[in-house]
């Protein structure tokens, strides 16, 4: 997708603030690994003109 790690991290942080994803951390091969999982099962958007 050609996106920087900083940009992806910022977007994940925004989704976490909105409570759409849950973030946990685990040891990785080199440092700490961020694990993201969905916090909701369904999102419904109603758009009216």
Short mmCIF file of N, CA and C in Angstrom, two decimals:
data_model
loop_
_atom_site.label_atom_id
_atom_site.label_comp_id
_atom_site.label_asym_id
_atom_site.label_seq_id
_atom_site.Cartn_x
_atom_site.Cartn_y
_atom_site.Cartn_z
N UNK A 1 0.82 -1.19 0.00
CA UNK A 1 0.00 0.00 0.00
C UNK A 1 0.86 1.25 0.00
N UNK A 2 2.13 1.08 0.27
CA UNK A 2 3.08 2.19 0.21
C UNK A 2 2.76 3.30 1.22
N UNK A 3 2.37 2.92 2.44
CA UNK A 3 2.09 3.87 3.52
C UNK A 3 3.19 3.77 4.57
N UNK A 4 3.54 4.89 5.17
CA UNK A 4 4.60 4.88 6.18
C UNK A 4 4.08 4.25 7.48
N UNK A 5 5.00 3.71 8.26
CA UNK A 5 4.63 3.12 9.55
C UNK A 5 4.02 4.17 10.48
N UNK A 6 4.54 5.40 10.42
CA UNK A 6 4.02 6.47 11.26
C UNK A 6 2.56 6.77 10.92
N UNK A 7 2.23 6.81 9.64
CA UNK A 7 0.85 7.08 9.21
C UNK A 7 -0.08 5.96 9.66
N UNK A 8 0.34 4.72 9.47
CA UNK A 8 -0.48 3.58 9.88
C UNK A 8 -0.70 3.59 11.38
N UNK A 9 0.35 3.88 12.15
CA UNK A 9 0.24 3.93 13.60
C UNK A 9 -0.74 5.02 14.04
N UNK A 10 -0.70 6.16 13.37
CA UNK A 10 -1.62 7.26 13.68
C UNK A 10 -3.07 6.85 13.42
N UNK A 11 -3.31 6.18 12.30
CA UNK A 11 -4.67 5.76 11.96
C UNK A 11 -5.18 4.70 12.93
N UNK A 12 -4.32 3.76 13.34
CA UNK A 12 -4.69 2.75 14.33
C UNK A 12 -5.04 3.43 15.65
N UNK A 13 -4.26 4.43 16.03
CA UNK A 13 -4.54 5.16 17.27
C UNK A 13 -5.91 5.83 17.20
N UNK A 14 -6.25 6.42 16.07
CA UNK A 14 -7.57 7.05 15.91
C UNK A 14 -8.70 6.03 16.02
N UNK A 15 -8.52 4.87 15.40
CA UNK A 15 -9.54 3.81 15.49
C UNK A 15 -9.67 3.31 16.92
N UNK A 16 -8.55 3.28 17.64
CA UNK A 16 -8.58 2.86 19.05
C UNK A 16 -9.34 3.89 19.90
N UNK A 17 -9.13 5.17 19.65
CA UNK A 17 -9.85 6.22 20.38
C UNK A 17 -11.35 6.13 20.15
N UNK A 18 -11.75 5.72 18.95
CA UNK A 18 -13.17 5.57 18.62
C UNK A 18 -13.74 4.24 19.09
N UNK A 19 -12.90 3.43 19.73
CA UNK A 19 -13.28 2.12 20.26
C UNK A 19 -13.72 1.16 19.16
N UNK A 20 -13.10 1.29 17.98
CA UNK A 20 -13.39 0.39 16.87
C UNK A 20 -12.40 -0.77 16.81
N UNK A 21 -11.21 -0.58 17.37
CA UNK A 21 -10.21 -1.66 17.44
C UNK A 21 -9.65 -1.74 18.85
N UNK A 22 -9.20 -2.93 19.22
CA UNK A 22 -8.51 -3.15 20.49
C UNK A 22 -7.04 -3.39 20.17
N UNK A 23 -6.17 -2.78 20.94
CA UNK A 23 -4.74 -2.92 20.71
C UNK A 23 -4.10 -3.56 21.93
N UNK A 24 -3.26 -4.55 21.68
CA UNK A 24 -2.48 -5.17 22.75
C UNK A 24 -1.04 -5.27 22.25
N UNK A 25 -0.13 -5.53 23.16
CA UNK A 25 1.28 -5.58 22.81
C UNK A 25 1.88 -6.91 23.26
N UNK A 26 2.76 -7.46 22.42
CA UNK A 26 3.45 -8.72 22.71
C UNK A 26 4.92 -8.55 22.35
N UNK A 27 5.78 -9.34 22.97
CA UNK A 27 7.19 -9.31 22.55
C UNK A 27 7.30 -9.79 21.10
N UNK A 28 8.12 -9.12 20.33
CA UNK A 28 8.35 -9.50 18.94
C UNK A 28 9.78 -9.96 18.75
N UNK A 29 10.15 -10.21 17.51
CA UNK A 29 11.53 -10.62 17.23
C UNK A 29 12.51 -9.51 17.56
N UNK A 30 12.10 -8.28 17.24
CA UNK A 30 12.95 -7.12 17.53
C UNK A 30 12.09 -6.06 18.21
N UNK A 31 11.96 -6.12 19.51
CA UNK A 31 11.17 -5.13 20.23
C UNK A 31 9.77 -5.62 20.55
N UNK A 32 8.84 -4.66 20.57
CA UNK A 32 7.46 -4.96 20.94
C UNK A 32 6.59 -4.97 19.69
N UNK A 33 5.66 -5.90 19.65
CA UNK A 33 4.76 -6.06 18.51
C UNK A 33 3.37 -5.58 18.90
N UNK A 34 2.77 -4.74 18.06
CA UNK A 34 1.42 -4.24 18.31
C UNK A 34 0.41 -5.16 17.63
N UNK A 35 -0.54 -5.68 18.40
CA UNK A 35 -1.56 -6.58 17.88
C UNK A 35 -2.89 -5.83 17.88
N UNK A 36 -3.55 -5.76 16.74
CA UNK A 36 -4.82 -5.05 16.61
C UNK A 36 -5.92 -6.04 16.25
N UNK A 37 -7.07 -5.88 16.91
CA UNK A 37 -8.23 -6.71 16.58
C UNK A 37 -9.48 -5.85 16.62
N UNK A 38 -10.49 -6.26 15.87
CA UNK A 38 -11.73 -5.51 15.84
C UNK A 38 -12.41 -5.52 17.20
N UNK A 39 -12.96 -4.38 17.59
CA UNK A 39 -13.67 -4.28 18.86
C UNK A 39 -15.19 -4.33 18.66
N UNK A 40 -15.62 -4.24 17.43
CA UNK A 40 -17.06 -4.28 17.11
C UNK A 40 -17.30 -5.33 16.03
N UNK A 41 -18.51 -5.85 15.99
CA UNK A 41 -18.85 -6.85 14.98
C UNK A 41 -19.46 -6.22 13.74
N UNK A 42 -20.16 -5.11 13.93
CA UNK A 42 -20.88 -4.53 12.81
C UNK A 42 -20.97 -3.02 12.98
N UNK A 43 -20.85 -2.31 11.87
CA UNK A 43 -21.02 -0.86 11.84
C UNK A 43 -22.11 -0.57 10.81
N UNK A 44 -23.12 0.17 11.22
CA UNK A 44 -24.21 0.52 10.32
C UNK A 44 -24.20 2.03 10.13
N UNK A 45 -24.18 2.45 8.87
CA UNK A 45 -24.21 3.88 8.57
C UNK A 45 -25.51 4.19 7.84
N UNK A 46 -26.21 5.19 8.31
CA UNK A 46 -27.43 5.64 7.65
C UNK A 46 -27.15 7.03 7.10
N UNK A 47 -27.23 7.16 5.80
CA UNK A 47 -26.96 8.44 5.15
C UNK A 47 -28.23 8.90 4.46
N UNK A 48 -28.72 10.04 4.91
CA UNK A 48 -29.94 10.60 4.33
C UNK A 48 -29.61 11.93 3.68
N UNK A 49 -30.23 12.22 2.54
CA UNK A 49 -29.99 13.52 1.88
C UNK A 49 -30.62 14.67 2.64
#
